[in-house]
């Protein structure tokens, strides 16, 4: 069975899972069948989905990024510093560019630690997770930062197309960009090659350290854009948030068919995976399930996704 056919079958199964979950909540969750709920799910999943798009490249290399949640909070805090009237109050374009640069720097540090210092991705990004959280709390002085820039809030909550929030449009555009990067550029090609066989890729003349670092930088930029969408929804940043968001991001990627062992990635699957995670959250919330049990369900979903990935790899290795 060809890789393209396997990927297509995987996409069908993931999309079917989304439909079944949605139908389940339409039956058992009060008011879930309202048309506005579907748009709300897509909008709410936008920030996690965008970050998951970047994490797809990292996981495709066989790596992991545990810093994506607190890194997002740190980038959002810096967006508040750049754009808040109580802080630097920069023009919108400058603030957005600097926020994306913050994400790129976080990714660069992760990439350098992993590629050039040889630290395991788990350890390097775990350390960055703690550093990012600490910096967010220190810089904000543990206080909420309000971002009253109307243009900033419009990025997520405005409607360039009537009835469709801008966050949804940005999510779609970034998914298209991620798909092009993965399938049509050296970044995606080498990310998959590194994940399939890093040593063979290095022996073929590819600068593995450089390209792996570039993958983490790209993931950092996606993370920062997710931070912008997240904080722009409400117009404020709470520096203590972000812990645990990495679980939803990684779950979306793995559910979507990207292998934790590397070498295989699926952008469409990641988008659907993000929608599945948000559908679960929204549906359980509307059923009145306590947040603690929502976390239990999320953890079980992650375990199932990883188990399916392991089974799939074993079957492919025997073909």
mmCIF file of C-alpha atoms in Angstrom:
data_model
loop_
_atom_site.group_PDB
_atom_site.id
_atom_site.type_symbol
_atom_site.label_atom_id
_atom_site.label_comp_id
_atom_site.label_asym_id
_atom_site.label_seq_id
_atom_site.Cartn_x
_atom_site.Cartn_y
_atom_site.Cartn_z
ATOM 1 C CA UNK A 1 0.000 0.000 0.000
ATOM 2 C CA UNK A 2 1.487 3.359 -1.020
ATOM 3 C CA UNK A 3 2.194 6.128 1.468
ATOM 4 C CA UNK A 4 -0.304 8.427 -0.288
ATOM 5 C CA UNK A 5 -3.060 5.817 -0.023
ATOM 6 C CA UNK A 6 -2.265 5.156 3.655
ATOM 7 C CA UNK A 7 -2.373 8.891 4.318
ATOM 8 C CA UNK A 8 -5.727 9.219 2.560
ATOM 9 C CA UNK A 9 -7.202 6.336 4.554
ATOM 10 C CA UNK A 10 -5.880 7.885 7.772
ATOM 11 C CA UNK A 11 -7.536 11.217 6.901
ATOM 12 C CA UNK A 12 -10.856 9.465 6.245
ATOM 13 C CA UNK A 13 -10.730 7.682 9.612
ATOM 14 C CA UNK A 14 -9.842 10.853 11.515
ATOM 15 C CA UNK A 15 -12.576 12.860 9.805
ATOM 16 C CA UNK A 16 -15.066 10.057 10.447
ATOM 17 C CA UNK A 17 -14.092 10.135 14.134
ATOM 18 C CA UNK A 18 -14.819 13.882 14.207
ATOM 19 C CA UNK A 19 -18.243 13.349 12.645
ATOM 20 C CA UNK A 20 -19.123 10.555 15.084
ATOM 21 C CA UNK A 21 -18.045 12.613 18.096
ATOM 22 C CA UNK A 22 -20.049 15.573 16.836
ATOM 23 C CA UNK A 23 -23.159 13.421 16.310
ATOM 24 C CA UNK A 24 -22.741 11.956 19.791
ATOM 25 C CA UNK A 25 -22.805 15.398 21.384
ATOM 26 C CA UNK A 26 -25.691 16.522 19.164
ATOM 27 C CA UNK A 27 -27.690 13.715 20.768
ATOM 28 C CA UNK A 28 -26.532 13.925 24.380
ATOM 29 C CA UNK A 29 -25.398 17.552 24.916
ATOM 30 C CA UNK A 30 -28.184 20.156 25.275
ATOM 31 C CA UNK A 31 -28.206 22.780 22.473
ATOM 32 C CA UNK A 32 -25.086 21.300 20.841
ATOM 33 C CA UNK A 33 -26.954 20.941 17.540
ATOM 34 C CA UNK A 34 -27.267 24.715 17.123
ATOM 35 C CA UNK A 35 -25.473 25.907 13.939
ATOM 36 C CA UNK A 36 -23.511 28.531 15.859
ATOM 37 C CA UNK A 37 -21.802 25.815 17.912
ATOM 38 C CA UNK A 38 -19.896 24.498 14.881
ATOM 39 C CA UNK A 39 -18.455 27.936 14.073
ATOM 40 C CA UNK A 40 -17.647 28.467 17.745
ATOM 41 C CA UNK A 41 -15.727 25.175 17.837
ATOM 42 C CA UNK A 42 -13.643 26.151 14.808
ATOM 43 C CA UNK A 43 -12.935 29.593 16.277
ATOM 44 C CA UNK A 44 -12.002 28.228 19.697
ATOM 45 C CA UNK A 45 -9.729 25.606 18.149
ATOM 46 C CA UNK A 46 -7.874 28.160 16.025
ATOM 47 C CA UNK A 47 -5.107 29.015 18.487
ATOM 48 C CA UNK A 48 -4.434 25.379 19.436
ATOM 49 C CA UNK A 49 -4.711 24.396 15.779
ATOM 50 C CA UNK A 50 -2.177 26.963 14.624
ATOM 51 C CA UNK A 51 0.297 25.878 17.297
ATOM 52 C CA UNK A 52 -0.352 22.245 16.369
ATOM 53 C CA UNK A 53 0.539 23.030 12.750
ATOM 54 C CA UNK A 54 3.997 24.111 13.896
ATOM 55 C CA UNK A 55 4.315 21.163 16.266
ATOM 56 C CA UNK A 56 3.577 18.848 13.339
ATOM 57 C CA UNK A 57 6.978 19.691 11.836
ATOM 58 C CA UNK A 58 8.733 19.085 15.154
ATOM 59 C CA UNK A 59 7.075 15.715 15.707
ATOM 60 C CA UNK A 60 7.746 14.791 12.068
ATOM 61 C CA UNK A 61 11.474 14.938 12.896
ATOM 62 C CA UNK A 62 10.944 12.534 15.788
ATOM 63 C CA UNK A 63 11.188 15.376 18.298
ATOM 64 C CA UNK A 64 8.763 16.867 20.789
ATOM 65 C CA UNK A 65 8.032 20.362 22.093
ATOM 66 C CA UNK A 66 6.767 20.547 25.662
ATOM 67 C CA UNK A 67 7.306 24.320 25.792
ATOM 68 C CA UNK A 68 4.544 25.202 23.340
ATOM 69 C CA UNK A 69 1.959 25.940 26.069
ATOM 70 C CA UNK A 70 3.966 28.187 28.361
ATOM 71 C CA UNK A 71 5.874 29.515 25.348
ATOM 72 C CA UNK A 72 2.533 30.699 23.999
ATOM 73 C CA UNK A 73 1.805 32.450 27.296
ATOM 74 C CA UNK A 74 5.228 34.095 27.269
ATOM 75 C CA UNK A 75 4.713 35.311 23.685
ATOM 76 C CA UNK A 76 1.255 36.612 24.627
ATOM 77 C CA UNK A 77 2.727 38.469 27.618
ATOM 78 C CA UNK A 78 5.318 40.030 25.335
ATOM 79 C CA UNK A 79 2.545 41.021 22.917
ATOM 80 C CA UNK A 80 0.950 42.799 25.878
ATOM 81 C CA UNK A 81 4.253 44.496 26.666
ATOM 82 C CA UNK A 82 4.652 45.654 23.077
ATOM 83 C CA UNK A 83 1.078 46.822 22.494
ATOM 84 C CA UNK A 84 -0.400 47.759 25.859
ATOM 85 C CA UNK A 85 -0.815 51.440 26.613
ATOM 86 C CA UNK A 86 0.612 50.824 30.077
ATOM 87 C CA UNK A 87 3.806 49.449 28.558
ATOM 88 C CA UNK A 88 5.536 50.205 25.234
ATOM 89 C CA UNK A 89 2.356 50.985 23.241
ATOM 90 C CA UNK A 90 3.971 50.263 19.876
ATOM 91 C CA UNK A 91 2.108 50.421 16.549
ATOM 92 C CA UNK A 92 0.168 47.253 15.792
ATOM 93 C CA UNK A 93 2.409 46.048 12.953
ATOM 94 C CA UNK A 94 5.574 46.497 15.030
ATOM 95 C CA UNK A 95 4.049 44.725 18.011
ATOM 96 C CA UNK A 96 2.929 41.777 15.903
ATOM 97 C CA UNK A 97 6.323 41.400 14.231
ATOM 98 C CA UNK A 98 8.138 41.537 17.566
ATOM 99 C CA UNK A 99 5.754 38.945 19.022
ATOM 100 C CA UNK A 100 6.473 36.596 16.122
ATOM 101 C CA UNK A 101 10.175 37.280 16.660
ATOM 102 C CA UNK A 102 9.821 36.268 20.310
ATOM 103 C CA UNK A 103 8.347 32.961 19.178
ATOM 104 C CA UNK A 104 11.166 32.498 16.678
ATOM 105 C CA UNK A 105 13.757 33.116 19.411
ATOM 106 C CA UNK A 106 12.117 30.539 21.680
ATOM 107 C CA UNK A 107 12.214 28.071 18.803
ATOM 108 C CA UNK A 108 15.810 28.990 18.012
ATOM 109 C CA UNK A 109 16.930 28.289 21.577
ATOM 110 C CA UNK A 110 15.119 24.949 21.530
ATOM 111 C CA UNK A 111 16.673 24.092 18.188
ATOM 112 C CA UNK A 112 20.205 25.032 19.249
ATOM 113 C CA UNK A 113 19.940 23.084 22.493
ATOM 114 C CA UNK A 114 18.699 20.002 20.660
ATOM 115 C CA UNK A 115 20.712 20.145 17.440
ATOM 116 C CA UNK A 116 24.044 21.603 18.511
ATOM 117 C CA UNK A 117 24.269 20.817 22.223
ATOM 118 C CA UNK A 118 22.780 17.368 21.741
ATOM 119 C CA UNK A 119 20.154 17.649 24.463
ATOM 120 C CA UNK A 120 17.187 15.266 24.167
ATOM 121 C CA UNK A 121 14.116 17.163 22.861
ATOM 122 C CA UNK A 122 12.131 16.144 25.940
ATOM 123 C CA UNK A 123 14.680 17.677 28.323
ATOM 124 C CA UNK A 124 15.452 20.771 26.238
ATOM 125 C CA UNK A 125 11.817 21.738 25.754
ATOM 126 C CA UNK A 126 10.901 20.821 29.335
ATOM 127 C CA UNK A 127 13.534 23.302 30.501
ATOM 128 C CA UNK A 128 12.186 25.921 28.087
ATOM 129 C CA UNK A 129 8.674 25.246 29.388
ATOM 130 C CA UNK A 130 9.780 26.213 32.884
ATOM 131 C CA UNK A 131 11.863 29.170 31.695
ATOM 132 C CA UNK A 132 9.020 30.563 29.582
ATOM 133 C CA UNK A 133 6.554 30.249 32.432
ATOM 134 C CA UNK A 134 8.933 31.943 34.840
ATOM 135 C CA UNK A 135 9.661 34.806 32.441
ATOM 136 C CA UNK A 136 5.958 35.359 31.797
ATOM 137 C CA UNK A 137 5.316 35.659 35.539
ATOM 138 C CA UNK A 138 8.355 37.868 36.177
ATOM 139 C CA UNK A 139 7.772 40.278 33.298
ATOM 140 C CA UNK A 140 4.063 40.652 34.057
ATOM 141 C CA UNK A 141 4.680 40.791 37.815
ATOM 142 C CA UNK A 142 2.051 38.024 38.053
ATOM 143 C CA UNK A 143 -0.604 40.500 36.933
ATOM 144 C CA UNK A 144 -3.048 40.399 34.043
ATOM 145 C CA UNK A 145 -1.978 42.572 31.113
ATOM 146 C CA UNK A 146 -4.764 44.312 29.212
ATOM 147 C CA UNK A 147 -4.339 44.839 25.482
ATOM 148 C CA UNK A 148 -6.842 47.498 24.488
ATOM 149 C CA UNK A 149 -5.550 47.864 20.945
ATOM 150 C CA UNK A 150 -8.700 47.552 18.821
ATOM 151 C CA UNK A 151 -6.756 46.347 15.785
ATOM 152 C CA UNK A 152 -5.206 43.558 17.836
ATOM 153 C CA UNK A 153 -8.565 42.352 19.115
ATOM 154 C CA UNK A 154 -9.991 42.559 15.568
ATOM 155 C CA UNK A 155 -7.393 40.016 14.395
ATOM 156 C CA UNK A 156 -9.215 37.238 16.236
ATOM 157 C CA UNK A 157 -12.694 38.570 16.894
ATOM 158 C CA UNK A 158 -13.320 40.738 13.840
ATOM 159 C CA UNK A 159 -15.177 39.539 10.761
ATOM 160 C CA UNK A 160 -13.519 40.225 7.440
ATOM 161 C CA UNK A 161 -16.157 37.861 6.053
ATOM 162 C CA UNK A 162 -19.543 38.494 7.729
ATOM 163 C CA UNK A 163 -20.418 35.692 10.109
ATOM 164 C CA UNK A 164 -16.919 34.196 10.105
ATOM 165 C CA UNK A 165 -14.414 35.276 12.748
ATOM 166 C CA UNK A 166 -10.967 36.277 11.518
ATOM 167 C CA UNK A 167 -9.406 33.620 13.747
ATOM 168 C CA UNK A 168 -11.044 30.982 11.542
ATOM 169 C CA UNK A 169 -9.661 32.577 8.374
ATOM 170 C CA UNK A 170 -6.169 32.793 9.866
ATOM 171 C CA UNK A 171 -6.381 29.142 10.908
ATOM 172 C CA UNK A 172 -7.319 28.121 7.356
ATOM 173 C CA UNK A 173 -4.612 30.278 5.778
ATOM 174 C CA UNK A 174 -1.936 28.954 8.124
ATOM 175 C CA UNK A 175 -3.042 25.372 7.422
ATOM 176 C CA UNK A 176 -2.547 26.019 3.701
ATOM 177 C CA UNK A 177 0.868 27.578 4.351
ATOM 178 C CA UNK A 178 1.860 24.646 6.575
ATOM 179 C CA UNK A 179 0.775 22.164 3.898
ATOM 180 C CA UNK A 180 2.893 23.972 1.304
ATOM 181 C CA UNK A 181 5.870 24.064 3.666
ATOM 182 C CA UNK A 182 5.550 20.364 4.400
ATOM 183 C CA UNK A 183 4.997 19.117 0.859
ATOM 184 C CA UNK A 184 6.716 21.655 -1.381
ATOM 185 C CA UNK A 185 9.759 23.007 0.461
ATOM 186 C CA UNK A 186 13.092 21.763 1.765
ATOM 187 C CA UNK A 187 11.948 22.422 5.320
ATOM 188 C CA UNK A 188 9.168 19.839 5.089
ATOM 189 C CA UNK A 189 11.160 17.402 2.971
ATOM 190 C CA UNK A 190 14.111 17.390 5.351
ATOM 191 C CA UNK A 191 11.874 17.278 8.446
ATOM 192 C CA UNK A 192 10.343 14.047 7.165
ATOM 193 C CA UNK A 193 13.723 12.694 6.086
ATOM 194 C CA UNK A 194 15.247 13.395 9.497
ATOM 195 C CA UNK A 195 12.326 11.684 11.188
ATOM 196 C CA UNK A 196 12.586 8.648 8.914
ATOM 197 C CA UNK A 197 16.333 8.151 9.286
ATOM 198 C CA UNK A 198 18.427 10.967 10.687
ATOM 199 C CA UNK A 199 21.776 9.275 10.122
ATOM 200 C CA UNK A 200 21.026 8.404 6.500
ATOM 201 C CA UNK A 201 19.882 11.975 5.924
ATOM 202 C CA UNK A 202 23.129 13.306 7.371
ATOM 203 C CA UNK A 203 25.229 10.922 5.259
ATOM 204 C CA UNK A 204 23.383 12.086 2.145
ATOM 205 C CA UNK A 205 24.874 15.549 2.651
ATOM 206 C CA UNK A 206 22.006 17.324 4.421
ATOM 207 C CA UNK A 207 22.977 19.703 7.224
ATOM 208 C CA UNK A 208 20.748 17.985 9.770
ATOM 209 C CA UNK A 209 21.611 20.319 12.650
ATOM 210 C CA UNK A 210 20.721 23.415 10.635
ATOM 211 C CA UNK A 211 17.431 22.067 9.296
ATOM 212 C CA UNK A 212 16.344 20.664 12.631
ATOM 213 C CA UNK A 213 16.969 24.096 14.152
ATOM 214 C CA UNK A 214 14.925 25.680 11.361
ATOM 215 C CA UNK A 215 12.055 23.321 12.156
ATOM 216 C CA UNK A 216 11.983 24.496 15.771
ATOM 217 C CA UNK A 217 12.172 28.133 14.670
ATOM 218 C CA UNK A 218 9.188 27.598 12.363
ATOM 219 C CA UNK A 219 7.303 25.924 15.206
ATOM 220 C CA UNK A 220 8.112 28.921 17.415
ATOM 221 C CA UNK A 221 6.608 31.312 14.867
ATOM 222 C CA UNK A 222 3.423 29.225 14.674
ATOM 223 C CA UNK A 223 3.357 29.191 18.480
ATOM 224 C CA UNK A 224 3.594 32.992 18.616
ATOM 225 C CA UNK A 225 0.767 33.343 16.113
ATOM 226 C CA UNK A 226 -1.291 31.033 18.310
ATOM 227 C CA UNK A 227 -0.467 33.332 21.224
ATOM 228 C CA UNK A 228 -1.744 36.311 19.256
ATOM 229 C CA UNK A 229 -5.019 34.559 18.433
ATOM 230 C CA UNK A 230 -5.431 33.388 22.024
ATOM 231 C CA UNK A 231 -4.855 36.750 23.690
ATOM 232 C CA UNK A 232 -6.663 38.769 21.001
ATOM 233 C CA UNK A 233 -9.914 36.906 21.713
ATOM 234 C CA UNK A 234 -10.276 38.616 25.083
ATOM 235 C CA UNK A 235 -7.928 41.577 24.909
ATOM 236 C CA UNK A 236 -5.905 40.553 27.942
ATOM 237 C CA UNK A 237 -3.188 38.096 28.982
ATOM 238 C CA UNK A 238 -3.079 36.026 32.155
ATOM 239 C CA UNK A 239 0.561 35.024 32.740
ATOM 240 C CA UNK A 240 -0.269 31.962 34.829
ATOM 241 C CA UNK A 241 -2.056 30.227 31.936
ATOM 242 C CA UNK A 242 -0.551 27.896 29.362
ATOM 243 C CA UNK A 243 0.392 24.918 31.497
ATOM 244 C CA UNK A 244 -1.212 21.852 29.968
ATOM 245 C CA UNK A 245 -1.870 23.441 26.577
ATOM 246 C CA UNK A 246 0.978 21.370 25.169
ATOM 247 C CA UNK A 247 -1.151 18.281 25.837
ATOM 248 C CA UNK A 248 -3.893 19.526 23.505
ATOM 249 C CA UNK A 249 -1.363 20.534 20.862
ATOM 250 C CA UNK A 250 0.473 17.208 20.858
ATOM 251 C CA UNK A 251 -2.823 15.319 20.995
ATOM 252 C CA UNK A 252 -4.125 17.186 17.937
ATOM 253 C CA UNK A 253 -0.978 16.320 15.991
ATOM 254 C CA UNK A 254 -0.920 12.636 16.961
ATOM 255 C CA UNK A 255 -4.666 12.155 16.488
ATOM 256 C CA UNK A 256 -4.241 13.646 13.022
ATOM 257 C CA UNK A 257 -1.861 10.900 11.968
ATOM 258 C CA UNK A 258 1.596 12.382 12.498
ATOM 259 C CA UNK A 259 3.824 9.667 13.942
ATOM 260 C CA UNK A 260 5.573 10.265 17.253
ATOM 261 C CA UNK A 261 8.521 8.287 15.899
ATOM 262 C CA UNK A 262 8.883 10.770 13.049
ATOM 263 C CA UNK A 263 8.958 10.394 9.296
ATOM 264 C CA UNK A 264 5.249 10.890 8.698
ATOM 265 C CA UNK A 265 3.137 14.045 8.994
ATOM 266 C CA UNK A 266 -0.362 15.084 8.004
ATOM 267 C CA UNK A 267 -1.418 18.737 8.028
ATOM 268 C CA UNK A 268 -5.080 18.061 7.230
ATOM 269 C CA UNK A 269 -5.076 15.454 9.977
ATOM 270 C CA UNK A 270 -3.650 17.995 12.424
ATOM 271 C CA UNK A 271 -6.444 20.437 11.603
ATOM 272 C CA UNK A 272 -9.071 17.733 12.152
ATOM 273 C CA UNK A 273 -7.260 16.631 15.326
ATOM 274 C CA UNK A 274 -7.505 20.166 16.716
ATOM 275 C CA UNK A 275 -11.216 20.220 15.880
ATOM 276 C CA UNK A 276 -11.682 16.878 17.636
ATOM 277 C CA UNK A 277 -10.003 18.153 20.796
ATOM 278 C CA UNK A 278 -12.139 21.300 20.871
ATOM 279 C CA UNK A 279 -15.316 19.351 20.046
ATOM 280 C CA UNK A 280 -14.619 17.078 23.000
ATOM 281 C CA UNK A 281 -13.992 20.031 25.289
ATOM 282 C CA UNK A 282 -17.072 21.923 24.146
ATOM 283 C CA UNK A 283 -19.335 18.877 24.183
ATOM 284 C CA UNK A 284 -18.256 17.727 27.628
ATOM 285 C CA UNK A 285 -18.647 21.265 28.925
ATOM 286 C CA UNK A 286 -22.194 21.514 27.543
ATOM 287 C CA UNK A 287 -23.013 18.134 29.100
ATOM 288 C CA UNK A 288 -22.051 19.597 32.460
ATOM 289 C CA UNK A 289 -18.967 17.413 32.905
ATOM 290 C CA UNK A 290 -16.532 18.897 35.441
ATOM 291 C CA UNK A 291 -13.239 20.241 34.121
ATOM 292 C CA UNK A 292 -11.277 17.615 36.043
ATOM 293 C CA UNK A 293 -13.089 14.861 34.159
ATOM 294 C CA UNK A 294 -12.544 16.704 30.894
ATOM 295 C CA UNK A 295 -8.821 16.359 31.568
ATOM 296 C CA UNK A 296 -9.293 12.651 32.214
ATOM 297 C CA UNK A 297 -11.033 12.250 28.865
ATOM 298 C CA UNK A 298 -8.307 14.249 27.113
ATOM 299 C CA UNK A 299 -5.627 12.026 28.625
ATOM 300 C CA UNK A 300 -7.458 8.881 27.531
ATOM 301 C CA UNK A 301 -7.781 10.265 23.995
ATOM 302 C CA UNK A 302 -4.027 10.900 23.898
ATOM 303 C CA UNK A 303 -3.312 7.349 25.089
ATOM 304 C CA UNK A 304 -5.610 5.902 22.434
ATOM 305 C CA UNK A 305 -3.996 8.037 19.714
ATOM 306 C CA UNK A 306 -0.489 6.953 20.722
ATOM 307 C CA UNK A 307 -1.552 3.315 20.911
ATOM 308 C CA UNK A 308 -3.077 3.505 17.431
ATOM 309 C CA UNK A 309 0.151 5.070 16.152
ATOM 310 C CA UNK A 310 2.209 2.221 17.645
ATOM 311 C CA UNK A 311 -0.062 -0.425 16.123
ATOM 312 C CA UNK A 312 0.046 1.327 12.757
ATOM 313 C CA UNK A 313 3.849 1.444 12.793
ATOM 314 C CA UNK A 314 4.087 -2.264 13.660
ATOM 315 C CA UNK A 315 1.760 -3.188 10.812
ATOM 316 C CA UNK A 316 3.704 -1.086 8.331
ATOM 317 C CA UNK A 317 6.993 -2.603 9.448
ATOM 318 C CA UNK A 318 5.662 -6.082 8.659
ATOM 319 C CA UNK A 319 4.431 -5.118 5.187
#
